[in-house]
Coordinates of C-alpha atoms and ligand atoms in Angstrom, one line a residue:
M1108 CA -99.3 112.4 -26.9
N1109 CA -101.2 112.8 -29.5
Q1110 CA -103.5 116.2 -30.3
P1111 CA -107.0 114.9 -28.5
V1112 CA -105.0 113.3 -26.1
I1113 CA -103.4 116.4 -25.1
I1114 CA -106.6 118.3 -25.3
L1115 CA -108.9 115.7 -23.2
A1116 CA -106.3 116.2 -20.8
L1117 CA -106.2 119.7 -20.9
A1118 CA -110.3 119.5 -20.1
L1119 CA -109.7 117.3 -17.1
C1120 CA -107.1 119.5 -15.8
A1121 CA -109.7 122.8 -16.0
S1122 CA -112.1 120.8 -14.8
A1123 CA -111.2 119.3 -12.2
L1124 CA -111.1 121.3 -8.5
D1125 CA -107.7 122.1 -7.7
N1126 CA -108.0 124.1 -4.6
G1127 CA -105.7 122.0 -2.0
L1128 CA -108.2 122.3 1.0
M1129 CA -109.1 120.1 3.8
S1130 CA -106.8 117.5 4.0
T1131 CA -108.8 116.5 6.7
P1132 CA -112.6 117.1 7.5
P1133 CA -113.7 120.7 8.1
M1134 CA -114.3 122.0 11.7
G1135 CA -116.1 125.3 12.3
W1136 CA -119.6 126.2 13.0
L1137 CA -122.6 126.8 10.7
A1138 CA -125.7 128.3 11.1
W1139 CA -128.6 126.9 9.6
E1140 CA -129.5 124.0 12.1
R1141 CA -130.3 126.5 15.2
Y1142 CA -131.6 129.9 13.6
R1143 CA -132.8 128.6 10.3
C1144 CA -133.8 131.9 8.4
D1145 CA -134.6 134.3 11.6
I1146 CA -134.3 137.5 9.7
D1147 CA -136.4 139.2 13.1
C1148 CA -133.3 141.3 14.3
E1149 CA -136.0 143.8 16.0
N1150 CA -137.5 141.4 18.3
D1151 CA -135.3 139.0 18.2
P1152 CA -131.9 140.5 17.4
K1153 CA -129.5 138.2 19.2
N1154 CA -130.4 135.4 17.3
C1155 CA -131.2 136.6 14.1
I1156 CA -129.3 136.0 10.5
S1157 CA -127.0 139.3 11.4
E1158 CA -123.3 139.8 11.0
K1159 CA -123.6 140.3 14.8
L1160 CA -124.5 136.4 15.2
F1161 CA -121.6 135.4 13.2
M1162 CA -119.1 137.9 14.8
D1163 CA -120.5 137.0 18.1
M1164 CA -119.7 133.2 16.9
A1165 CA -116.3 134.3 16.0
D1166 CA -115.0 135.6 19.6
R1167 CA -115.9 132.7 21.1
L1168 CA -114.1 130.2 18.4
S1169 CA -111.6 132.6 19.0
E1170 CA -112.0 133.1 23.0
D1171 CA -112.8 130.0 23.9
G1172 CA -110.3 127.7 23.2
W1173 CA -112.2 126.3 19.4
R1174 CA -110.1 127.6 17.0
E1175 CA -106.9 126.1 18.6
L1176 CA -108.9 122.7 18.5
G1177 CA -109.3 123.1 14.4
Y1178 CA -112.7 124.8 14.5
V1179 CA -112.0 127.7 12.2
Y1180 CA -114.9 127.7 9.9
V1181 CA -117.9 130.3 10.3
N1182 CA -120.7 129.9 7.8
I1183 CA -123.3 131.8 6.7
D1184 CA -126.0 129.7 5.5
D1185 CA -129.5 130.8 4.0
C1186 CA -131.2 133.9 4.1
W1187 CA -128.1 136.3 4.7
S1188 CA -128.7 137.8 0.9
S1189 CA -131.2 140.9 0.1
K1190 CA -134.4 139.6 -1.7
Q1191 CA -133.0 141.2 -5.1
R1192 CA -129.5 141.4 -6.8
D1193 CA -127.9 144.7 -7.3
K1194 CA -128.2 146.8 -10.2
D1195 CA -124.7 145.4 -11.7
G1196 CA -126.6 141.7 -11.2
R1197 CA -124.8 141.0 -8.3
L1198 CA -126.1 139.1 -5.2
Q1199 CA -125.7 142.0 -2.2
A1200 CA -125.8 141.4 1.6
D1201 CA -129.3 142.5 3.3
P1202 CA -128.2 146.3 4.0
K1203 CA -130.0 145.8 7.5
R1204 CA -128.7 142.6 8.5
F1205 CA -125.7 142.7 7.6
P1206 CA -124.8 146.5 7.1
G1207 CA -120.8 146.4 6.8
G1208 CA -121.0 143.6 4.2
I1209 CA -120.2 140.5 3.5
K1210 CA -116.2 141.1 2.8
K1211 CA -116.0 143.5 6.5
L1212 CA -117.4 139.9 8.1
A1213 CA -114.5 138.1 6.4
D1214 CA -112.3 140.7 7.8
Y1215 CA -112.8 140.7 11.2
L1216 CA -112.6 136.7 10.8
H1217 CA -109.1 136.6 8.9
I1218 CA -108.0 138.6 11.9
R1219 CA -108.9 136.2 14.6
G1220 CA -107.7 132.9 12.4
L1221 CA -111.0 132.0 11.0
K1222 CA -112.4 132.0 7.8
L1223 CA -115.6 132.7 6.5
G1224 CA -118.3 130.7 4.4
I1225 CA -121.1 131.3 2.6
Y1226 CA -124.5 129.8 1.2
G1227 CA -126.0 129.9 -2.4
D1228 CA -128.3 127.8 -4.5
M1229 CA -128.0 126.1 -8.0
G1230 CA -131.3 127.5 -9.1
T1231 CA -133.9 130.0 -9.6
H1232 CA -133.6 130.3 -5.7
T1233 CA -132.5 129.7 -2.6
C1234 CA -134.7 127.2 -0.5
G1235 CA -135.5 130.3 2.0
G1236 CA -136.7 132.3 -0.9
Y1237 CA -133.8 134.1 -1.8
P1238 CA -132.0 134.6 -5.3
G1239 CA -130.6 131.5 -6.5
T1240 CA -127.3 131.7 -8.6
T1241 CA -128.8 130.1 -12.5
L1242 CA -126.6 128.8 -14.6
D1243 CA -125.8 132.4 -16.1
K1244 CA -124.7 133.8 -12.6
I1245 CA -122.0 131.6 -11.4
E1246 CA -119.5 133.3 -12.7
L1247 CA -120.3 136.6 -11.3
D1248 CA -120.9 134.7 -7.5
A1249 CA -117.6 133.3 -7.5
N1250 CA -116.2 136.0 -8.5
T1251 CA -117.9 138.0 -6.1
F1252 CA -117.3 135.1 -3.3
A1253 CA -113.4 135.7 -4.2
E1254 CA -113.6 139.6 -3.9
W1255 CA -115.5 139.6 -0.5
E1256 CA -112.4 137.0 0.5
V1257 CA -114.7 134.3 1.5
D1258 CA -113.3 130.7 2.3
M1259 CA -116.1 127.8 1.5
F1260 CA -118.7 127.8 -0.8
K1261 CA -121.9 125.6 0.2
F1262 CA -123.9 125.3 -2.9
D1263 CA -127.2 123.7 -2.5
G1264 CA -130.1 122.7 -4.9
C1265 CA -133.7 123.7 -5.0
Y1266 CA -135.8 125.4 -7.2
S1267 CA -133.5 123.4 -10.2
N1268 CA -133.9 120.0 -11.8
A1269 CA -130.9 117.3 -13.0
T1270 CA -131.0 119.1 -16.1
V1271 CA -129.6 122.4 -14.4
Q1272 CA -127.7 120.8 -11.7
A1273 CA -125.1 118.7 -14.2
Q1274 CA -124.3 121.5 -15.4
G1275 CA -124.2 123.7 -12.5
Y1276 CA -122.2 122.2 -10.6
P1277 CA -119.3 121.3 -12.8
L1278 CA -119.6 124.7 -13.6
M1279 CA -119.1 126.2 -10.3
T1280 CA -116.0 124.3 -10.4
K1281 CA -113.9 125.7 -12.9
A1282 CA -115.6 129.3 -12.0
L1283 CA -114.4 129.1 -8.1
N1284 CA -111.1 127.7 -9.7
A1285 CA -110.5 130.3 -12.1
T1286 CA -111.0 132.6 -8.9
G1287 CA -107.2 132.1 -8.1
R1288 CA -109.0 132.2 -4.3
P1289 CA -108.7 129.1 -3.1
I1290 CA -112.2 128.4 -1.8
A1291 CA -113.6 124.7 -0.3
Y1292 CA -116.6 124.2 -2.2
S1293 CA -119.6 121.8 -0.7
C1294 CA -121.7 120.3 -2.8
S1295 CA -125.7 119.2 -1.5
W1296 CA -125.7 117.9 -5.6
P1297 CA -126.3 113.7 -4.2
A1298 CA -128.7 114.5 -1.5
Y1299 CA -130.8 116.3 -4.8
Q1300 CA -130.5 112.8 -6.5
G1301 CA -131.6 110.5 -3.8
G1302 CA -128.0 110.0 -2.7
L1303 CA -127.0 106.4 -4.1
P1304 CA -125.1 105.3 -7.5
P1305 CA -125.9 105.3 -10.5
K1306 CA -127.9 108.7 -9.9
V1307 CA -124.9 109.8 -8.3
N1308 CA -121.5 109.2 -9.9
Y1309 CA -119.4 109.6 -7.0
T1310 CA -116.3 109.6 -8.9
Q1311 CA -116.8 112.8 -10.5
L1312 CA -118.5 114.8 -7.0
G1313 CA -114.7 113.9 -5.8
E1314 CA -113.3 115.5 -8.6
L1315 CA -115.7 119.0 -8.2
C1316 CA -116.5 118.9 -4.5
N1317 CA -114.1 119.2 -0.9
L1318 CA -117.6 117.5 -0.2
W1319 CA -121.0 117.1 -0.3
R1320 CA -124.5 116.3 1.4
N1321 CA -125.6 113.3 0.5
Y1322 CA -128.9 112.9 2.4
G1323 CA -131.6 114.8 4.2
D1324 CA -131.1 117.7 6.1
I1325 CA -130.6 117.1 10.2
Q1326 CA -132.8 118.2 12.7
D1327 CA -133.0 118.9 16.4
S1328 CA -133.7 115.2 17.9
W1329 CA -132.6 111.9 18.2
D1330 CA -134.4 110.1 15.6
S1331 CA -133.0 112.5 13.2
V1332 CA -129.8 112.0 14.2
M1333 CA -130.3 107.9 14.1
S1334 CA -131.9 108.3 9.9
I1335 CA -128.8 109.9 9.3
V1336 CA -126.9 107.2 11.0
D1337 CA -128.6 104.4 9.4
W1338 CA -128.9 105.6 6.0
F1339 CA -124.8 106.3 6.1
F1340 CA -123.8 102.8 7.7
E1341 CA -126.5 101.1 5.3
N1342 CA -125.0 102.4 2.3
Q1343 CA -120.9 102.3 3.6
D1344 CA -119.8 99.9 1.0
V1345 CA -121.0 102.6 -1.6
L1346 CA -119.8 105.9 0.1
I1347 CA -116.2 104.8 2.3
P1348 CA -114.1 104.2 -0.9
F1349 CA -115.1 108.1 -2.1
A1350 CA -113.9 109.5 1.4
E1351 CA -110.3 110.5 1.2
P1352 CA -108.2 113.7 2.1
G1353 CA -110.1 116.6 0.6
K1354 CA -113.0 114.5 -0.3
W1355 CA -115.8 113.8 2.3
N1356 CA -119.4 112.5 2.7
D1357 CA -121.3 115.2 5.3
P1358 CA -123.4 113.9 7.1
D1359 CA -124.6 117.6 7.8
M1360 CA -124.2 119.2 11.1
L1361 CA -123.1 118.7 15.0
I1362 CA -126.4 119.4 17.2
I1363 CA -124.4 119.1 20.3
G1364 CA -125.0 121.7 22.7
D1365 CA -129.0 122.2 21.4
F1366 CA -132.0 120.7 22.5
G1367 CA -132.8 117.7 21.6
L1368 CA -129.8 115.3 22.8
S1369 CA -129.5 114.0 25.7
M1370 CA -125.7 114.3 27.3
E1371 CA -125.5 110.1 26.1
Q1372 CA -126.5 111.1 22.6
S1373 CA -124.1 113.9 22.2
R1374 CA -121.6 111.8 23.2
S1375 CA -122.8 109.4 20.3
Q1376 CA -122.9 112.0 17.8
M1377 CA -119.9 113.3 18.1
A1378 CA -118.1 109.5 18.2
L1379 CA -120.1 108.3 15.4
W1380 CA -119.5 111.8 13.3
A1381 CA -115.8 110.6 14.0
I1382 CA -115.9 107.2 13.0
M1383 CA -117.5 108.6 10.1
A1384 CA -115.0 110.8 9.0
A1385 CA -117.6 113.6 8.8
P1386 CA -116.9 117.5 8.4
L1387 CA -117.5 118.9 11.8
F1388 CA -119.8 121.5 12.0
M1389 CA -121.6 123.0 15.1
S1390 CA -124.4 124.8 15.2
N1391 CA -125.2 125.4 18.3
D1392 CA -125.7 128.8 20.3
L1393 CA -121.6 129.1 21.4
R1394 CA -122.3 131.7 23.7
T1395 CA -124.5 129.7 26.4
L1396 CA -123.5 126.5 25.7
S1397 CA -123.1 124.5 29.0
S1398 CA -120.1 122.8 30.0
G1399 CA -120.9 119.2 29.4
A1400 CA -121.5 120.0 25.6
R1401 CA -118.4 122.1 25.5
V1402 CA -116.4 119.0 26.5
I1403 CA -118.1 116.5 24.6
L1404 CA -117.1 118.9 21.7
Q1405 CA -113.7 120.0 22.7
N1406 CA -112.8 115.8 23.3
K1407 CA -109.0 116.0 22.2
M1408 CA -108.7 112.8 20.8
I1409 CA -112.1 112.1 19.8
I1410 CA -111.3 115.5 17.4
S1411 CA -107.5 113.8 16.9
I1412 CA -109.6 110.6 15.4
N1413 CA -111.7 112.7 13.3
Q1414 CA -108.5 114.4 12.0
D1415 CA -106.6 111.2 11.3
P1416 CA -104.2 112.1 8.5
L1417 CA -105.2 108.9 6.6
G1418 CA -108.2 110.0 6.1
I1419 CA -110.3 106.4 6.2
Q1420 CA -113.9 106.9 6.7
G1421 CA -114.5 103.8 9.4
R1422 CA -117.9 101.3 9.2
R1423 CA -120.1 99.3 10.7
I1424 CA -118.3 95.9 11.5
L1425 CA -121.3 94.2 13.8
K1426 CA -124.8 94.7 14.1
E1427 CA -125.9 92.4 17.3
K1428 CA -129.1 91.6 17.4
S1429 CA -129.2 92.6 21.0
G1430 CA -129.2 96.0 19.5
I1431 CA -125.4 96.7 19.7
Q1432 CA -123.7 97.7 17.2
I1433 CA -119.7 98.3 16.2
F1434 CA -117.7 100.4 14.6
Q1435 CA -114.2 100.8 13.4
R1436 CA -112.5 102.8 12.0
P1437 CA -108.0 102.4 11.0
L1438 CA -106.3 105.2 11.7
S1439 CA -102.5 106.3 10.7
K1440 CA -99.8 104.7 12.7
N1441 CA -100.7 101.2 12.9
T1442 CA -103.8 102.4 15.2
S1443 CA -107.4 102.1 15.1
A1444 CA -110.6 103.7 16.7
L1445 CA -113.4 101.0 17.8
L1446 CA -116.8 102.0 19.1
F1447 CA -119.8 100.2 21.0
F1448 CA -122.7 101.9 20.5
S1449 CA -126.6 100.7 22.0
R1450 CA -129.3 101.2 20.5
R1451 CA -131.4 100.1 23.7
A1452 CA -133.7 101.9 25.6
D1453 CA -133.6 99.7 28.9
M1454 CA -130.2 99.9 31.0
P1455 CA -126.8 100.1 30.2
Y1456 CA -125.8 96.5 28.8
R1457 CA -122.5 94.6 29.7
Y1458 CA -121.1 93.5 26.4
K1459 CA -118.9 90.3 26.4
T1460 CA -116.2 90.2 22.7
S1461 CA -112.7 90.3 22.6
L1462 CA -110.5 91.8 20.1
A1463 CA -109.7 89.1 18.3
K1464 CA -114.1 88.5 17.8
L1465 CA -113.3 92.9 16.0
N1466 CA -110.7 91.9 13.2
Y1467 CA -107.7 92.6 15.3
T1468 CA -104.6 90.6 14.5
T1469 CA -102.6 88.3 17.0
G1470 CA -100.7 90.7 19.7
S1471 CA -101.3 92.8 22.4
Y1472 CA -102.9 96.0 22.6
K1473 CA -103.4 99.3 24.8
V1474 CA -106.8 100.8 24.5
I1475 CA -107.3 104.2 25.9
D1476 CA -111.4 105.1 26.8
V1477 CA -112.1 108.1 24.9
Y1478 CA -114.2 109.3 26.9
T1479 CA -113.1 108.7 30.6
F1480 CA -109.3 108.6 29.7
K1481 CA -109.0 104.9 31.1
S1482 CA -106.5 102.7 29.1
L1483 CA -106.3 99.2 29.6
E1484 CA -103.8 96.6 27.9
L1485 CA -105.2 93.5 26.1
K1486 CA -104.2 90.4 24.5
D1487 CA -106.3 90.3 20.7
S1488 CA -107.5 87.1 22.7
T1489 CA -108.3 88.3 26.1
E1490 CA -112.0 88.3 26.8
F1491 CA -113.4 92.0 28.1
V1492 CA -117.2 93.4 29.0
V1493 CA -118.1 96.9 27.9
S1494 CA -120.4 98.3 29.8
V1495 CA -122.9 100.8 27.2
N1496 CA -125.8 103.2 28.1
P1497 CA -128.8 103.5 26.2
S1498 CA -128.4 105.0 23.6
G1499 CA -124.6 106.3 24.3
V1500 CA -120.9 104.9 23.8
V1501 CA -117.8 103.5 24.6
M1502 CA -115.5 104.7 22.2
W1503 CA -111.7 103.5 22.7
Y1504 CA -108.6 104.9 20.7
V1505 CA -106.2 101.4 20.0
T1506 CA -102.9 101.1 19.9
A1507 CA -100.4 98.4 19.3
P1508 CA -97.7 98.9 21.9
A1509 CA -95.5 96.1 20.4
K1510 CA -94.8 97.8 17.2
L1511 CA -93.6 101.4 19.2
N1512 CA -90.2 101.9 19.6
T1513 CA -89.9 102.1 23.3
R1514 CA -86.0 102.0 23.2
L1515 CA -85.9 105.3 22.8
Y1516 CA -87.5 106.0 26.4
F1517 CA -85.1 104.1 28.4
R1518 CA -81.6 104.7 29.5
D1519 CA -79.6 101.8 28.2
G1520 CA -81.3 102.0 24.8
L1521 CA -83.3 98.0 25.2
D1522 CA -86.7 97.9 25.1
Q1523 CA -87.6 97.2 29.3
A1524 CA -91.0 97.8 27.8
P1525 CA -92.4 94.5 28.6
V1526 CA -90.5 93.8 31.6
R1527 CA -92.3 97.5 32.8
E1528 CA -95.9 96.0 31.6
Q1529 CA -98.1 94.2 34.2
V1530 CA -99.4 91.1 32.4
Q1531 CA -103.8 91.4 32.8
N1532 CA -105.0 87.8 32.8
D1533 CA -108.5 88.6 34.5
I1534 CA -111.4 89.8 32.6
P1535 CA -111.5 93.7 32.3
V1536 CA -114.3 95.4 33.1
L1537 CA -114.5 99.4 32.2
L1538 CA -117.1 101.5 33.1
Ligands
GLA784 C1 -131.8 122.8 2.2 C2 -130.2 122.5 2.9 C3 -130.0 123.1 4.5 C4 -129.9 124.3 4.4 C5 -131.3 125.0 3.9 C6 -131.4 126.6 3.9 O1 -132.5 122.4 2.4 O2 -130.3 121.4 2.9 O3 -129.1 122.2 4.8 O4 -129.2 125.0 3.8 O5 -132.0 124.3 2.7 O6 -132.7 127.1 3.1

């Protein structure tokens, strides 16, 4: 290589994020949607942004089976810091609300096998009006977070402009690399650029960040979930190619267990986020979560769809006039997820189709309904009916049993599976 080529290669190496993290979408808990900027610890001690809130959530994650399912991040959002930097110019936690400081909180989480995320802003102030990270403070703040043993950093974009952001987001990648600590990097940059090319350079983002917020904030309502879903699937051809292990589009938090969604809608959010290979950050109260919400959020089959190692973001394949929409995500081991979603508001809709009509090749398949655990064998040509509730989903995990080496399961080493299988000729009705 001649010299300019070597220099260019080095420059590129140094500027790409190299933490090796998030080979599958991150999972955990994030304060913002549910707790906002509640700093009134005197009157609202249980819900205010304080170390107590994050320790409470850490206790729940580690004691109620969440951690084992992959929900390991406990992420602080805005309003954690003091209104002033310290005498050396460093960010500092609000001393009243975080008396132990962030390092102690990180220790508390690490002992429990959890990870800590923190929040900052590439501008003069955070969106909530707390000290921001201007260009001159990027290295200092990255080093502070590394000293505190933080594991993830969300970099917001209020109170700045396009020019500053174009410098700041890549500089933070370099600064995080330079700390030597693997710190996952969540960039809100594209959300401030309108989310689409040519303003957003997704190739560059993939080199700089582990995940990125493309669109507006989620609120505690079905309307909000739907506006996010519509945006992500209307722009799926742009977004899908850039999702891969270590690099994720982020449609924002799960609001399951809060106030705005019915049980049907909660099942829909979980299913749609799994199809999108989205980060799964719950923003809810794990101390008082209903058992219904818990069952949805702890559904192992949906989590494994979300966490599939291929990391392919799924797509909407059909938008029927009836209001039924169909989504599909290719998964490892020749399997896939198939989702039927109803945008109707009247009654359960009986949708009739076949796997052949939904892009499946000739063959026989086993489908498992991930919410009812019912399973069914279907030929590609078999017509079937799914009944989809208003604002609800039916989600299937689809495998092709013909491709499995079933001989391993039989004494004489011969494939007896076809003999044991019952051929189903009727039109099966699910649910
Ligand atoms: C922005 C972000 C939110 C949250 C708030 C905090 O609106 O998009 O996710 O971090 O700021 O003020």
